[in-house]
Amino acid sequence: MAVKRQDAWTPDDDMILAEVTLRHIREGGTQLSAFEEVAEKLGRTPAACGFRWNSTVRKKYEAAIQIAKSQRQKRLQERNRSQSHRVKSGEDATGDSLYTIDNIIRFLRQYKNEVAELKRQQKLLEKEIEEKEALLSKLEAENNEMKVHLEHVQSDYRLVNDDYRTLVQIMERARKMALLTEEDEALSKAKFRMEENGNLERLDK
């Protein structure tokens, strides 16, 4: 199965979507069939094309849509006149009533197909929404996990930093004690020398 595009829509994509949809409206086709055609051209899903049309592109082509509908109506009227002319020419005395019934049947079938396509499009959109919601939930869970991990890292950093400061304080106290010990030893030696010198002086006397 081909991977469908999920990147942002470009102006060219919107133009293709508008041209194809307007052509289908003008020729009496359904918008859903237009979305399927655009989906094939752009490598997207029909549901994505329908959503893009209804949410963004349609608003920019309201005037063109009315023109396309008007052209479709004119084509239908011309077809009706042609059929009516053939009936009046004696091709079929009951043709007019049959043609009217055929139009009704055709309209009902088309309406039924459009409803079915709309339901299918709705299901596709609901499926896409469910997938997006599942992805969002997954990202939120990953984000929460990263927050917890970050808190642990920060806590570990604070502990290591506190231990480092404690170690520096211990080393500083040890250095000071070593200096004091060296000074005491120096004083003791000096005192000892002074005492020796005093004893020697007493012996000379």
PDB file of C-alpha atoms in Angstrom:
ATOM      1  CA  MET A   1       0.000   0.000   0.000  1.00  0.00           C
ATOM      2  CA  ALA A   2       1.406   3.384  -1.050  1.00  0.00           C
ATOM      3  CA  VAL A   3       2.296   5.774   1.735  1.00  0.00           C
ATOM      4  CA  LYS A   4      -0.020   8.792   1.716  1.00  0.00           C
ATOM      5  CA  ARG A   5       1.370  12.292   2.017  1.00  0.00           C
ATOM      6  CA  GLN A   6       0.866  14.142   5.279  1.00  0.00           C
ATOM      7  CA  ASP A   7       2.922  17.251   4.544  1.00  0.00           C
ATOM      8  CA  ALA A   8       1.499  20.750   4.306  1.00  0.00           C
ATOM      9  CA  TRP A   9      -0.684  21.736   1.373  1.00  0.00           C
ATOM     10  CA  THR A  10       0.943  23.997  -1.216  1.00  0.00           C
ATOM     11  CA  PRO A  11      -0.795  26.621  -3.388  1.00  0.00           C
ATOM     12  CA  ASP A  12      -0.371  24.293  -6.385  1.00  0.00           C
ATOM     13  CA  ASP A  13      -2.099  21.475  -4.470  1.00  0.00           C
ATOM     14  CA  ASP A  14      -4.991  23.803  -3.637  1.00  0.00           C
ATOM     15  CA  MET A  15      -5.240  24.858  -7.283  1.00  0.00           C
ATOM     16  CA  ILE A  16      -5.449  21.239  -8.487  1.00  0.00           C
ATOM     17  CA  LEU A  17      -8.073  20.486  -5.844  1.00  0.00           C
ATOM     18  CA  ALA A  18     -10.149  23.500  -6.914  1.00  0.00           C
ATOM     19  CA  GLU A  19      -9.896  22.819 -10.667  1.00  0.00           C
ATOM     20  CA  VAL A  20     -10.882  19.156 -10.389  1.00  0.00           C
ATOM     21  CA  THR A  21     -13.721  19.791  -7.945  1.00  0.00           C
ATOM     22  CA  LEU A  22     -15.165  22.622 -10.036  1.00  0.00           C
ATOM     23  CA  ARG A  23     -15.014  20.429 -13.147  1.00  0.00           C
ATOM     24  CA  HIS A  24     -16.937  17.681 -11.402  1.00  0.00           C
ATOM     25  CA  ILE A  25     -19.548  20.181 -10.201  1.00  0.00           C
ATOM     26  CA  ARG A  26     -19.859  21.650 -13.692  1.00  0.00           C
ATOM     27  CA  GLU A  27     -20.205  18.243 -15.357  1.00  0.00           C
ATOM     28  CA  GLY A  28     -22.745  16.945 -12.853  1.00  0.00           C
ATOM     29  CA  GLY A  29     -20.390  14.670 -10.943  1.00  0.00           C
ATOM     30  CA  THR A  30     -20.047  14.416  -7.174  1.00  0.00           C
ATOM     31  CA  GLN A  31     -17.518  16.185  -5.031  1.00  0.00           C
ATOM     32  CA  LEU A  32     -16.542  12.844  -3.549  1.00  0.00           C
ATOM     33  CA  SER A  33     -15.505  11.520  -6.936  1.00  0.00           C
ATOM     34  CA  ALA A  34     -13.516  14.737  -7.375  1.00  0.00           C
ATOM     35  CA  PHE A  35     -11.731  14.154  -4.069  1.00  0.00           C
ATOM     36  CA  GLU A  36     -10.820  10.629  -5.160  1.00  0.00           C
ATOM     37  CA  GLU A  37      -9.361  11.964  -8.420  1.00  0.00           C
ATOM     38  CA  VAL A  38      -7.356  14.616  -6.576  1.00  0.00           C
ATOM     39  CA  ALA A  39      -6.191  12.005  -4.058  1.00  0.00           C
ATOM     40  CA  GLU A  40      -4.745   9.936  -6.903  1.00  0.00           C
ATOM     41  CA  LYS A  41      -2.955  12.956  -8.372  1.00  0.00           C
ATOM     42  CA  LEU A  42      -1.515  14.307  -5.128  1.00  0.00           C
ATOM     43  CA  GLY A  43      -0.878  11.041  -3.279  1.00  0.00           C
ATOM     44  CA  ARG A  44      -3.213  11.936  -0.429  1.00  0.00           C
ATOM     45  CA  THR A  45      -6.344  10.342   0.982  1.00  0.00           C
ATOM     46  CA  PRO A  46      -9.794  11.337  -0.340  1.00  0.00           C
ATOM     47  CA  ALA A  47     -10.736  12.243   3.225  1.00  0.00           C
ATOM     48  CA  ALA A  48      -7.794  14.649   3.465  1.00  0.00           C
ATOM     49  CA  CYS A  49      -8.782  16.246   0.145  1.00  0.00           C
ATOM     50  CA  GLY A  50     -12.387  16.617   1.292  1.00  0.00           C
ATOM     51  CA  PHE A  51     -11.319  18.147   4.591  1.00  0.00           C
ATOM     52  CA  ARG A  52      -8.995  20.596   2.816  1.00  0.00           C
ATOM     53  CA  TRP A  53     -11.753  21.606   0.397  1.00  0.00           C
ATOM     54  CA  ASN A  54     -14.406  22.176   3.047  1.00  0.00           C
ATOM     55  CA  SER A  55     -12.126  23.865   5.586  1.00  0.00           C
ATOM     56  CA  THR A  56     -10.006  26.134   3.377  1.00  0.00           C
ATOM     57  CA  VAL A  57     -10.246  26.025  -0.411  1.00  0.00           C
ATOM     58  CA  ARG A  58     -14.032  26.204  -0.819  1.00  0.00           C
ATOM     59  CA  LYS A  59     -14.182  29.639   0.799  1.00  0.00           C
ATOM     60  CA  LYS A  60     -11.897  31.061  -1.900  1.00  0.00           C
ATOM     61  CA  TYR A  61     -13.996  29.738  -4.788  1.00  0.00           C
ATOM     62  CA  GLU A  62     -17.579  30.513  -3.787  1.00  0.00           C
ATOM     63  CA  ALA A  63     -18.161  32.563  -6.942  1.00  0.00           C
ATOM     64  CA  ALA A  64     -16.631  29.877  -9.157  1.00  0.00           C
ATOM     65  CA  ILE A  65     -18.796  27.234  -7.482  1.00  0.00           C
ATOM     66  CA  GLN A  66     -21.947  29.212  -8.279  1.00  0.00           C
ATOM     67  CA  ILE A  67     -20.830  29.601 -11.892  1.00  0.00           C
ATOM     68  CA  ALA A  68     -20.123  25.870 -12.159  1.00  0.00           C
ATOM     69  CA  LYS A  69     -23.558  25.061 -10.721  1.00  0.00           C
ATOM     70  CA  SER A  70     -25.156  27.464 -13.159  1.00  0.00           C
ATOM     71  CA  GLN A  71     -23.346  25.844 -16.073  1.00  0.00           C
ATOM     72  CA  ARG A  72     -24.450  22.422 -14.871  1.00  0.00           C
ATOM     73  CA  GLN A  73     -28.039  23.636 -14.685  1.00  0.00           C
ATOM     74  CA  LYS A  74     -27.847  25.023 -18.215  1.00  0.00           C
ATOM     75  CA  ARG A  75     -26.471  21.755 -19.548  1.00  0.00           C
ATOM     76  CA  LEU A  76     -29.285  19.884 -17.822  1.00  0.00           C
ATOM     77  CA  GLN A  77     -31.880  22.246 -19.269  1.00  0.00           C
ATOM     78  CA  GLU A  78     -30.436  21.855 -22.752  1.00  0.00           C
ATOM     79  CA  ARG A  79     -30.553  18.091 -22.382  1.00  0.00           C
ATOM     80  CA  ASN A  80     -34.158  18.319 -21.221  1.00  0.00           C
ATOM     81  CA  ARG A  81     -35.093  20.504 -24.172  1.00  0.00           C
ATOM     82  CA  SER A  82     -33.431  18.088 -26.555  1.00  0.00           C
ATOM     83  CA  GLN A  83     -35.363  15.181 -25.092  1.00  0.00           C
ATOM     84  CA  SER A  84     -38.580  17.171 -25.165  1.00  0.00           C
ATOM     85  CA  HIS A  85     -38.016  18.092 -28.799  1.00  0.00           C
ATOM     86  CA  ARG A  86     -37.618  14.442 -29.751  1.00  0.00           C
ATOM     87  CA  VAL A  87     -40.840  13.603 -27.909  1.00  0.00           C
ATOM     88  CA  LYS A  88     -42.752  16.368 -29.672  1.00  0.00           C
ATOM     89  CA  SER A  89     -41.427  15.092 -32.992  1.00  0.00           C
ATOM     90  CA  GLY A  90     -43.332  11.875 -32.394  1.00  0.00           C
ATOM     91  CA  GLU A  91     -40.445   9.623 -31.383  1.00  0.00           C
ATOM     92  CA  ASP A  92     -42.284   8.483 -28.269  1.00  0.00           C
ATOM     93  CA  ALA A  93     -45.598   9.818 -27.034  1.00  0.00           C
ATOM     94  CA  THR A  94     -44.872   8.634 -23.515  1.00  0.00           C
ATOM     95  CA  GLY A  95     -41.262   9.709 -23.594  1.00  0.00           C
ATOM     96  CA  ASP A  96     -41.829  12.932 -21.682  1.00  0.00           C
ATOM     97  CA  SER A  97     -43.303  11.220 -18.630  1.00  0.00           C
ATOM     98  CA  LEU A  98     -40.756   8.441 -18.822  1.00  0.00           C
ATOM     99  CA  TYR A  99     -37.960  10.946 -19.140  1.00  0.00           C
ATOM    100  CA  THR A 100     -39.212  12.744 -16.049  1.00  0.00           C
ATOM    101  CA  ILE A 101     -39.333   9.478 -14.135  1.00  0.00           C
ATOM    102  CA  ASP A 102     -35.860   8.599 -15.387  1.00  0.00           C
ATOM    103  CA  ASN A 103     -34.600  11.944 -14.131  1.00  0.00           C
ATOM    104  CA  ILE A 104     -36.086  11.283 -10.718  1.00  0.00           C
ATOM    105  CA  ILE A 105     -34.591   7.791 -10.580  1.00  0.00           C
ATOM    106  CA  ARG A 106     -31.228   9.116 -11.710  1.00  0.00           C
ATOM    107  CA  PHE A 107     -31.340  11.882  -9.131  1.00  0.00           C
ATOM    108  CA  LEU A 108     -32.265   9.486  -6.344  1.00  0.00           C
ATOM    109  CA  ARG A 109     -29.471   7.123  -7.305  1.00  0.00           C
ATOM    110  CA  GLN A 110     -26.991   9.965  -7.427  1.00  0.00           C
ATOM    111  CA  TYR A 111     -28.227  11.245  -4.084  1.00  0.00           C
ATOM    112  CA  LYS A 112     -27.909   7.767  -2.592  1.00  0.00           C
ATOM    113  CA  ASN A 113     -24.350   7.476  -3.903  1.00  0.00           C
ATOM    114  CA  GLU A 114     -23.451  10.882  -2.507  1.00  0.00           C
ATOM    115  CA  VAL A 115     -24.830   9.962   0.912  1.00  0.00           C
ATOM    116  CA  ALA A 116     -22.907   6.701   0.858  1.00  0.00           C
ATOM    117  CA  GLU A 117     -19.732   8.520  -0.133  1.00  0.00           C
ATOM    118  CA  LEU A 118     -20.265  11.119   2.567  1.00  0.00           C
ATOM    119  CA  LYS A 119     -20.632   8.385   5.146  1.00  0.00           C
ATOM    120  CA  ARG A 120     -17.476   6.720   3.868  1.00  0.00           C
ATOM    121  CA  GLN A 121     -15.634  10.031   3.988  1.00  0.00           C
ATOM    122  CA  GLN A 122     -16.893  10.599   7.525  1.00  0.00           C
ATOM    123  CA  LYS A 123     -15.563   7.204   8.597  1.00  0.00           C
ATOM    124  CA  LEU A 124     -12.196   7.973   7.019  1.00  0.00           C
ATOM    125  CA  LEU A 125     -12.049  11.309   8.809  1.00  0.00           C
ATOM    126  CA  GLU A 126     -13.022   9.692  12.106  1.00  0.00           C
ATOM    127  CA  LYS A 127     -10.294   7.101  11.600  1.00  0.00           C
ATOM    128  CA  GLU A 128      -7.717   9.799  10.899  1.00  0.00           C
ATOM    129  CA  ILE A 129      -8.847  11.713  13.982  1.00  0.00           C
ATOM    130  CA  GLU A 130      -8.492   8.566  16.097  1.00  0.00           C
ATOM    131  CA  GLU A 131      -4.991   8.012  14.717  1.00  0.00           C
ATOM    132  CA  LYS A 132      -4.043  11.629  15.458  1.00  0.00           C
ATOM    133  CA  GLU A 133      -5.443  11.369  18.977  1.00  0.00           C
ATOM    134  CA  ALA A 134      -3.522   8.133  19.555  1.00  0.00           C
ATOM    135  CA  LEU A 135      -0.338   9.800  18.308  1.00  0.00           C
ATOM    136  CA  LEU A 136      -0.994  12.800  20.546  1.00  0.00           C
ATOM    137  CA  SER A 137      -1.487  10.537  23.568  1.00  0.00           C
ATOM    138  CA  LYS A 138       1.747   8.732  22.757  1.00  0.00           C
ATOM    139  CA  LEU A 139       3.657  12.016  22.471  1.00  0.00           C
ATOM    140  CA  GLU A 140       2.195  13.258  25.748  1.00  0.00           C
ATOM    141  CA  ALA A 141       3.256  10.034  27.484  1.00  0.00           C
ATOM    142  CA  GLU A 142       6.776  10.353  26.047  1.00  0.00           C
ATOM    143  CA  ASN A 143       6.885  13.988  27.149  1.00  0.00           C
ATOM    144  CA  ASN A 144       5.901  13.031  30.711  1.00  0.00           C
ATOM    145  CA  GLU A 145       8.569  10.325  30.746  1.00  0.00           C
ATOM    146  CA  MET A 146      11.176  12.845  29.615  1.00  0.00           C
ATOM    147  CA  LYS A 147      10.085  15.263  32.349  1.00  0.00           C
ATOM    148  CA  VAL A 148      10.479  12.556  34.991  1.00  0.00           C
ATOM    149  CA  HIS A 149      13.879  11.592  33.594  1.00  0.00           C
ATOM    150  CA  LEU A 150      14.956  15.238  33.597  1.00  0.00           C
ATOM    151  CA  GLU A 151      13.899  15.614  37.230  1.00  0.00           C
ATOM    152  CA  HIS A 152      15.970  12.539  38.145  1.00  0.00           C
ATOM    153  CA  VAL A 153      18.967  13.907  36.298  1.00  0.00           C
ATOM    154  CA  GLN A 154      18.635  17.276  38.034  1.00  0.00           C
ATOM    155  CA  SER A 155      18.296  15.566  41.412  1.00  0.00           C
ATOM    156  CA  ASP A 156      21.392  13.434  40.725  1.00  0.00           C
ATOM    157  CA  TYR A 157      23.275  16.551  39.662  1.00  0.00           C
ATOM    158  CA  ARG A 158      22.381  18.327  42.902  1.00  0.00           C
ATOM    159  CA  LEU A 159      23.539  15.316  44.936  1.00  0.00           C
ATOM    160  CA  VAL A 160      26.823  15.097  43.062  1.00  0.00           C
ATOM    161  CA  ASN A 161      27.332  18.833  43.406  1.00  0.00           C
ATOM    162  CA  ASP A 162      26.684  18.660  47.166  1.00  0.00           C
ATOM    163  CA  ASP A 163      29.095  15.745  47.524  1.00  0.00           C
ATOM    164  CA  TYR A 164      31.725  17.656  45.563  1.00  0.00           C
ATOM    165  CA  ARG A 165      31.391  20.705  47.812  1.00  0.00           C
ATOM    166  CA  THR A 166      31.605  18.518  50.908  1.00  0.00           C
ATOM    167  CA  LEU A 167      34.750  16.855  49.541  1.00  0.00           C
ATOM    168  CA  VAL A 168      36.309  20.262  48.829  1.00  0.00           C
ATOM    169  CA  GLN A 169      35.553  21.396  52.389  1.00  0.00           C
ATOM    170  CA  ILE A 170      37.087  18.219  53.838  1.00  0.00           C
ATOM    171  CA  MET A 171      40.223  18.657  51.728  1.00  0.00           C
ATOM    172  CA  GLU A 172      40.489  22.304  52.801  1.00  0.00           C
ATOM    173  CA  ARG A 173      40.222  21.342  56.491  1.00  0.00           C
ATOM    174  CA  ALA A 174      42.804  18.601  55.994  1.00  0.00           C
ATOM    175  CA  ARG A 175      45.170  21.098  54.359  1.00  0.00           C
ATOM    176  CA  LYS A 176      44.773  23.542  57.240  1.00  0.00           C
ATOM    177  CA  MET A 177      45.346  20.781  59.792  1.00  0.00           C
ATOM    178  CA  ALA A 178      48.493  19.727  57.944  1.00  0.00           C
ATOM    179  CA  LEU A 179      49.777  23.295  58.046  1.00  0.00           C
ATOM    180  CA  LEU A 180      49.046  23.535  61.780  1.00  0.00           C
ATOM    181  CA  THR A 181      50.846  20.250  62.393  1.00  0.00           C
ATOM    182  CA  GLU A 182      53.903  21.456  60.496  1.00  0.00           C
ATOM    183  CA  GLU A 183      53.911  24.680  62.499  1.00  0.00           C
ATOM    184  CA  ASP A 184      53.637  22.762  65.790  1.00  0.00           C
ATOM    185  CA  GLU A 185      56.510  20.545  64.777  1.00  0.00           C
ATOM    186  CA  ALA A 186      58.622  23.559  63.840  1.00  0.00           C
ATOM    187  CA  LEU A 187      57.855  25.230  67.180  1.00  0.00           C
ATOM    188  CA  SER A 188      58.716  22.055  69.070  1.00  0.00           C
ATOM    189  CA  LYS A 189      62.036  21.756  67.300  1.00  0.00           C
ATOM    190  CA  ALA A 190      62.826  25.404  67.950  1.00  0.00           C
ATOM    191  CA  LYS A 191      61.955  25.023  71.630  1.00  0.00           C
ATOM    192  CA  PHE A 192      64.061  21.901  71.826  1.00  0.00           C
ATOM    193  CA  ARG A 193      67.048  23.720  70.339  1.00  0.00           C
ATOM    194  CA  MET A 194      66.557  26.584  72.740  1.00  0.00           C
ATOM    195  CA  GLU A 195      66.546  24.179  75.654  1.00  0.00           C
ATOM    196  CA  GLU A 196      69.694  22.449  74.387  1.00  0.00           C
ATOM    197  CA  ASN A 197      71.447  25.759  73.965  1.00  0.00           C
ATOM    198  CA  GLY A 198      70.470  26.722  77.543  1.00  0.00           C
ATOM    199  CA  ASN A 199      71.888  23.473  78.967  1.00  0.00           C
ATOM    200  CA  LEU A 200      75.149  23.974  77.130  1.00  0.00           C
ATOM    201  CA  GLU A 201      75.500  27.479  78.558  1.00  0.00           C
ATOM    202  CA  ARG A 202      74.991  26.180  82.123  1.00  0.00           C
ATOM    203  CA  LEU A 203      77.703  23.537  81.589  1.00  0.00           C
ATOM    204  CA  ASP A 204      80.225  26.183  80.439  1.00  0.00           C
ATOM    205  CA  LYS A 205      79.738  28.098  83.658  1.00  0.00           C
TER     206      LYS A 205
END
